mmCIF file of C-alpha atoms and ligand atoms in Angstrom:
data_model
loop_
_atom_site.group_PDB
_atom_site.id
_atom_site.type_symbol
_atom_site.label_atom_id
_atom_site.label_comp_id
_atom_site.label_asym_id
_atom_site.label_seq_id
_atom_site.Cartn_x
_atom_site.Cartn_y
_atom_site.Cartn_z
ATOM 1 C CA MET A 1319 -8.463 18.453 5.170
ATOM 2 C CA GLU A 1320 -6.332 18.447 2.057
ATOM 3 C CA ARG A 1321 -5.787 15.493 -0.002
ATOM 4 C CA GLU A 1322 -2.385 14.398 1.069
ATOM 5 C CA GLN A 1323 -3.661 14.605 4.773
ATOM 6 C CA TYR A 1324 -6.478 12.187 4.137
ATOM 7 C CA LEU A 1325 -4.300 9.948 2.082
ATOM 8 C CA ALA A 1326 -1.847 9.798 4.847
ATOM 9 C CA ALA A 1327 -4.621 8.858 7.347
ATOM 10 C CA ILE A 1328 -6.155 5.962 5.238
ATOM 11 C CA LYS A 1329 -2.788 4.509 4.396
ATOM 12 C CA PRO A 1330 -2.019 2.728 7.554
ATOM 13 C CA ARG A 1331 -5.602 1.091 7.641
ATOM 14 C CA MET A 1332 -5.207 -0.943 4.363
ATOM 15 C CA PRO A 1333 -2.881 -3.195 2.584
ATOM 16 C CA GLU A 1334 -0.950 -1.507 -0.043
ATOM 17 C CA LYS A 1335 -3.035 -3.033 -2.786
ATOM 18 C CA ARG A 1336 -6.145 -1.561 -1.493
ATOM 19 C CA TYR A 1337 -4.414 1.996 -1.077
ATOM 20 C CA ILE A 1338 -2.992 1.571 -4.841
ATOM 21 C CA HIS A 1339 -6.873 1.007 -5.734
ATOM 22 C CA THR A 1340 -8.317 3.918 -3.622
ATOM 23 C CA VAL A 1341 -5.682 6.256 -5.586
ATOM 24 C CA GLY A 1342 -7.077 4.952 -8.734
ATOM 25 C CA VAL A 1343 -10.613 5.510 -7.688
ATOM 26 C CA MET A 1344 -9.676 9.052 -6.678
ATOM 27 C CA GLU A 1345 -8.008 9.822 -9.905
ATOM 28 C CA THR A 1346 -11.037 8.319 -11.964
ATOM 29 C CA ALA A 1347 -13.483 10.161 -9.709
ATOM 30 C CA ILE A 1348 -11.760 13.572 -10.245
ATOM 31 C CA ASN A 1349 -11.821 12.956 -14.012
ATOM 32 C CA LEU A 1350 -15.609 12.177 -14.137
ATOM 33 C CA ALA A 1351 -16.422 15.113 -11.548
ATOM 34 C CA HIS A 1352 -14.803 17.449 -13.957
ATOM 35 C CA LYS A 1353 -16.413 15.669 -17.010
ATOM 36 C CA TYR A 1354 -19.842 15.883 -15.586
ATOM 37 C CA GLY A 1355 -19.813 19.027 -13.606
ATOM 38 C CA GLU A 1356 -19.480 17.736 -10.224
ATOM 39 C CA ASP A 1357 -18.074 19.325 -7.152
ATOM 40 C CA VAL A 1358 -14.349 17.944 -7.658
ATOM 41 C CA LYS A 1359 -13.074 18.293 -4.073
ATOM 42 C CA LYS A 1360 -16.169 16.188 -2.939
ATOM 43 C CA ALA A 1361 -15.619 13.490 -5.457
ATOM 44 C CA GLU A 1362 -11.835 13.382 -4.238
ATOM 45 C CA THR A 1363 -12.726 13.130 -0.633
ATOM 46 C CA ALA A 1364 -15.333 10.579 -1.068
ATOM 47 C CA ALA A 1365 -13.132 8.359 -3.234
ATOM 48 C CA ILE A 1366 -10.264 8.570 -0.933
ATOM 49 C CA LEU A 1367 -12.415 7.558 2.042
ATOM 50 C CA HIS A 1368 -14.865 5.028 0.281
ATOM 51 C CA ASP A 1369 -13.122 1.911 1.517
ATOM 52 C CA ILE A 1370 -11.831 3.175 4.861
ATOM 53 C CA ALA A 1371 -13.713 0.283 6.701
ATOM 54 C CA LYS A 1372 -13.088 -2.274 4.172
ATOM 55 C CA TYR A 1373 -10.735 -4.002 6.805
ATOM 56 C CA ALA A 1374 -12.621 -3.287 10.070
ATOM 57 C CA ASP A 1375 -13.643 -6.012 12.319
ATOM 58 C CA ILE A 1376 -16.967 -7.468 11.300
ATOM 59 C CA GLU A 1377 -18.349 -7.723 14.884
ATOM 60 C CA TRP A 1378 -17.391 -3.991 15.462
ATOM 61 C CA MET A 1379 -19.172 -3.071 12.235
ATOM 62 C CA GLU A 1380 -22.072 -4.876 13.218
ATOM 63 C CA ASN A 1381 -22.246 -3.097 16.642
ATOM 64 C CA ILE A 1382 -22.015 0.377 14.684
ATOM 65 C CA VAL A 1383 -25.187 -0.920 12.842
ATOM 66 C CA ARG A 1384 -27.002 -1.515 16.029
ATOM 67 C CA ASP A 1385 -25.465 1.433 17.677
ATOM 68 C CA GLU A 1386 -26.067 4.004 14.998
ATOM 69 C CA LYS A 1387 -29.571 2.236 13.964
ATOM 70 C CA LEU A 1388 -28.363 1.532 10.539
ATOM 71 C CA ASP A 1389 -30.419 -0.751 8.351
ATOM 72 C CA GLU A 1390 -30.663 -3.899 10.245
ATOM 73 C CA ARG A 1391 -30.566 -6.049 7.304
ATOM 74 C CA LEU A 1392 -26.858 -5.611 7.090
ATOM 75 C CA ILE A 1393 -26.330 -7.978 9.991
ATOM 76 C CA GLY A 1394 -24.649 -11.123 8.510
ATOM 77 C CA TRP A 1395 -23.793 -9.898 5.214
ATOM 78 C CA GLY A 1396 -20.075 -9.717 6.235
ATOM 79 C CA SER A 1397 -17.592 -6.777 5.354
ATOM 80 C CA GLU A 1398 -18.271 -6.681 1.559
ATOM 81 C CA LEU A 1399 -21.606 -5.076 2.496
ATOM 82 C CA LEU A 1400 -21.048 -3.570 5.885
ATOM 83 C CA HIS A 1401 -17.745 -1.417 4.766
ATOM 84 C CA GLY A 1402 -20.096 1.239 2.723
ATOM 85 C CA PRO A 1403 -22.539 2.259 5.469
ATOM 86 C CA VAL A 1404 -19.821 1.857 8.310
ATOM 87 C CA GLY A 1405 -17.172 3.708 6.231
ATOM 88 C CA ALA A 1406 -19.829 6.696 5.993
ATOM 89 C CA CYS A 1407 -20.070 6.367 9.985
ATOM 90 C CA ILE A 1408 -16.068 6.775 10.298
ATOM 91 C CA ALA A 1409 -16.043 9.447 7.704
ATOM 92 C CA GLN A 1410 -18.371 11.385 9.900
ATOM 93 C CA SER A 1411 -16.909 10.455 13.510
ATOM 94 C CA GLU A 1412 -13.296 10.423 12.635
ATOM 95 C CA PHE A 1413 -13.048 12.901 9.717
ATOM 96 C CA GLY A 1414 -15.512 15.139 10.786
ATOM 97 C CA ILE A 1415 -17.560 15.184 7.364
ATOM 98 C CA THR A 1416 -20.816 16.469 7.661
ATOM 99 C CA ASP A 1417 -21.938 16.662 3.751
ATOM 100 C CA ASP A 1418 -24.646 14.143 3.368
ATOM 101 C CA GLU A 1419 -23.915 13.883 -0.203
ATOM 102 C CA LEU A 1420 -20.352 12.918 0.423
ATOM 103 C CA LEU A 1421 -21.473 10.593 3.335
ATOM 104 C CA ASN A 1422 -24.139 8.875 0.793
ATOM 105 C CA ALA A 1423 -21.446 8.564 -1.926
ATOM 106 C CA ILE A 1424 -19.552 6.397 0.554
ATOM 107 C CA ARG A 1425 -22.496 4.885 2.135
ATOM 108 C CA PHE A 1426 -23.969 3.392 -0.952
ATOM 109 C CA HIS A 1427 -20.674 2.760 -3.215
ATOM 110 C CA THR A 1428 -21.037 -1.031 -3.066
ATOM 111 C CA THR A 1429 -24.657 -1.712 -3.644
ATOM 112 C CA GLY A 1430 -25.989 1.584 -5.103
ATOM 113 C CA ARG A 1431 -29.547 2.477 -4.530
ATOM 114 C CA ALA A 1432 -32.591 3.925 -6.110
ATOM 115 C CA ASN A 1433 -32.436 7.715 -7.134
ATOM 116 C CA MET A 1434 -28.646 7.911 -7.012
ATOM 117 C CA SER A 1435 -27.087 11.289 -6.951
ATOM 118 C CA ARG A 1436 -24.496 12.237 -9.620
ATOM 119 C CA LEU A 1437 -21.969 11.907 -6.949
ATOM 120 C CA GLU A 1438 -22.959 8.813 -5.745
ATOM 121 C CA LYS A 1439 -22.746 7.503 -9.450
ATOM 122 C CA ILE A 1440 -19.422 9.103 -9.988
ATOM 123 C CA ILE A 1441 -17.893 6.964 -6.936
ATOM 124 C CA PHE A 1442 -19.524 3.850 -7.969
ATOM 125 C CA VAL A 1443 -18.492 3.938 -11.315
ATOM 126 C CA ALA A 1444 -14.937 5.292 -10.559
ATOM 127 C CA ASP A 1445 -14.855 2.116 -7.913
ATOM 128 C CA MET A 1446 -15.441 -0.219 -10.683
ATOM 129 C CA ILE A 1447 -13.587 1.071 -13.867
ATOM 130 C CA GLU A 1448 -10.339 2.608 -11.892
ATOM 131 C CA PRO A 1449 -7.105 1.802 -14.016
ATOM 132 C CA ASN A 1450 -5.990 -1.066 -11.714
ATOM 133 C CA ARG A 1451 -9.182 -3.055 -12.097
ATOM 134 C CA ARG A 1452 -8.926 -6.183 -14.342
ATOM 135 C CA PHE A 1453 -11.733 -8.007 -15.827
ATOM 136 C CA ASP A 1454 -13.585 -8.920 -18.687
ATOM 137 C CA GLY A 1455 -15.681 -6.135 -20.092
ATOM 138 C CA VAL A 1456 -13.902 -3.393 -17.845
ATOM 139 C CA ASP A 1457 -12.692 -1.441 -21.155
ATOM 140 C CA ARG A 1458 -16.035 -1.292 -22.422
ATOM 141 C CA LEU A 1459 -17.178 0.317 -18.931
ATOM 142 C CA ARG A 1460 -14.380 2.817 -19.234
ATOM 143 C CA LYS A 1461 -15.528 4.096 -22.593
ATOM 144 C CA LYS A 1462 -19.079 4.340 -21.697
ATOM 145 C CA ALA A 1463 -17.909 6.285 -18.463
ATOM 146 C CA GLN A 1464 -16.463 8.901 -20.804
ATOM 147 C CA LYS A 1465 -19.796 9.270 -22.825
ATOM 148 C CA ASN A 1466 -22.594 9.065 -20.571
ATOM 149 C CA LEU A 1467 -22.610 8.733 -16.650
ATOM 150 C CA ASP A 1468 -26.005 7.069 -16.448
ATOM 151 C CA LYS A 1469 -25.521 4.378 -19.296
ATOM 152 C CA ALA A 1470 -22.293 3.704 -17.418
ATOM 153 C CA MET A 1471 -23.807 3.474 -14.106
ATOM 154 C CA SER A 1472 -26.397 1.048 -15.563
ATOM 155 C CA ALA A 1473 -24.040 -1.006 -17.243
ATOM 156 C CA CYS A 1474 -21.821 -1.427 -13.962
ATOM 157 C CA VAL A 1475 -24.845 -2.264 -11.914
ATOM 158 C CA ARG A 1476 -25.669 -5.081 -14.587
ATOM 159 C CA HIS A 1477 -22.054 -6.366 -14.466
ATOM 160 C CA THR A 1478 -22.240 -6.683 -10.870
ATOM 161 C CA LEU A 1479 -25.562 -8.324 -10.551
ATOM 162 C CA ALA A 1480 -24.646 -10.942 -13.502
ATOM 163 C CA PHE A 1481 -21.350 -11.571 -11.607
ATOM 164 C CA LEU A 1482 -23.262 -12.233 -8.210
ATOM 165 C CA ILE A 1483 -25.807 -14.524 -9.996
ATOM 166 C CA ASP A 1484 -23.003 -16.450 -11.988
ATOM 167 C CA THR A 1485 -21.115 -16.939 -8.681
ATOM 168 C CA LYS A 1486 -24.521 -17.852 -6.835
ATOM 169 C CA GLN A 1487 -24.161 -15.029 -4.280
ATOM 170 C CA PRO A 1488 -27.285 -13.589 -2.608
ATOM 171 C CA ILE A 1489 -28.107 -10.069 -3.676
ATOM 172 C CA TYR A 1490 -28.542 -7.349 -1.316
ATOM 173 C CA PRO A 1491 -32.035 -5.712 -1.430
ATOM 174 C CA LEU A 1492 -30.265 -2.133 -2.404
ATOM 175 C CA SER A 1493 -28.439 -3.650 -5.329
ATOM 176 C CA ILE A 1494 -32.016 -4.837 -6.562
ATOM 177 C CA GLU A 1495 -33.686 -1.477 -6.081
ATOM 178 C CA CYS A 1496 -30.629 0.161 -7.746
ATOM 179 C CA TYR A 1497 -31.003 -2.183 -10.933
ATOM 180 C CA ASN A 1498 -34.834 -1.741 -11.109
ATOM 181 C CA ASP A 1499 -34.526 2.052 -10.891
ATOM 182 C CA MET A 1500 -31.943 1.984 -13.683
ATOM 183 C CA MET A 1501 -33.953 0.066 -15.988
ATOM 184 C CA ASN A 1502 -37.182 1.806 -15.629
ATOM 185 C CA ARG A 1503 -35.304 4.877 -16.326
ATOM 186 C CA GLU A 1504 -33.872 3.334 -19.448
ATOM 187 C CA ASP A 1505 -37.298 2.366 -20.479
ATOM 188 C CA SER A 1506 -38.563 5.905 -20.103
ATOM 189 C CA GLU A 1507 -35.648 7.539 -21.825
ATOM 190 C CA GLY A 1508 -36.026 4.975 -24.717
HETATM 191 P P1 GDP B 949 -14.363 -2.834 -3.410
HETATM 192 O O1 GDP B 949 -14.679 -2.429 -1.841
HETATM 193 O O2 GDP B 949 -13.452 -1.702 -3.970
HETATM 194 O O3 GDP B 949 -13.718 -4.278 -3.638
HETATM 195 O O4 GDP B 949 -15.677 -2.858 -4.148
HETATM 196 P P2 GDP B 949 -17.212 -2.768 -3.945
HETATM 197 O O5 GDP B 949 -17.313 -2.369 -2.498
HETATM 198 O O6 GDP B 949 -17.982 -2.185 -5.005
HETATM 199 O O7 GDP B 949 -17.779 -4.333 -3.526
HETATM 200 C C1 GDP B 949 -17.248 -5.208 -2.552
HETATM 201 C C2 GDP B 949 -17.956 -6.533 -3.005
HETATM 202 O O8 GDP B 949 -19.188 -6.573 -2.834
HETATM 203 C C3 GDP B 949 -17.484 -6.967 -4.570
HETATM 204 O O9 GDP B 949 -17.019 -8.226 -4.588
HETATM 205 C C4 GDP B 949 -18.839 -7.034 -5.151
HETATM 206 O O10 GDP B 949 -19.283 -8.052 -5.869
HETATM 207 C C5 GDP B 949 -19.879 -7.511 -3.638
HETATM 208 N N1 GDP B 949 -21.329 -6.958 -3.678
HETATM 209 C C6 GDP B 949 -21.793 -6.014 -4.306
HETATM 210 N N2 GDP B 949 -23.172 -6.027 -4.146
HETATM 211 C C7 GDP B 949 -23.531 -6.901 -3.523
HETATM 212 C C8 GDP B 949 -24.592 -7.637 -3.318
HETATM 213 O O11 GDP B 949 -25.929 -7.165 -3.542
HETATM 214 N N3 GDP B 949 -24.661 -9.056 -2.615
HETATM 215 C C9 GDP B 949 -23.286 -9.537 -2.175
HETATM 216 N N4 GDP B 949 -23.324 -10.445 -1.801
HETATM 217 N N5 GDP B 949 -22.372 -9.087 -2.675
HETATM 218 C C10 GDP B 949 -22.185 -7.879 -3.432
HETATM 219 FE FE1 FE B 950 -15.784 -0.942 -1.475
HETATM 220 FE FE1 FE B 951 -13.118 0.227 -3.699
#
């Protein structure tokens, strides 16, 4: 499918604001894919589909977790944690996407995980720094993303975890595994 077809397919499934965010993630992901030698079309498609399940019914998503034998730990965490893994299922079942790298970029875009692929990092970072995002420190993250993808990924994960701790929210195990992996790599890289 071409970009315009994907965009037309996702538009009715989300509010205008989320659609604008999605287009921002798409443009940012394309830019990062060019910069870091990733498959541009894959980055574009993963970005367009990354929040496809954001407004899906929670009970429906929890049933998908059970039916598709996804990580049972997802039950009870709500749509913020469900929409990535369920979005990957929708990308597969409704859009016929079979590429595991692309599906994983959608699946892990909220939490990250240990040993992330380049495409996963590009979608995670693009989601956080796309031009419509406004929060303290976002410009610093944007600059980092233009210099070093791993350092930008690390800074984005630290920012998310710091925010979750500040606002007293529980941290999903994959988010912690992602953080630990990033910190261990930083140690070994000096
Ligand atoms: P969005 O879908 O474009 O809004 O962005 P994300 O998919 O990256 O994140 C959705 C929400 O999940 C954000 O508000 C994050 O702060 C939140 N989030 C990310 N990781 C965790 C986590 O480990 N635990 C909790 N409770 N929330 C998280
Ligand atoms: Fe998301
Ligand atoms: Fe998003």
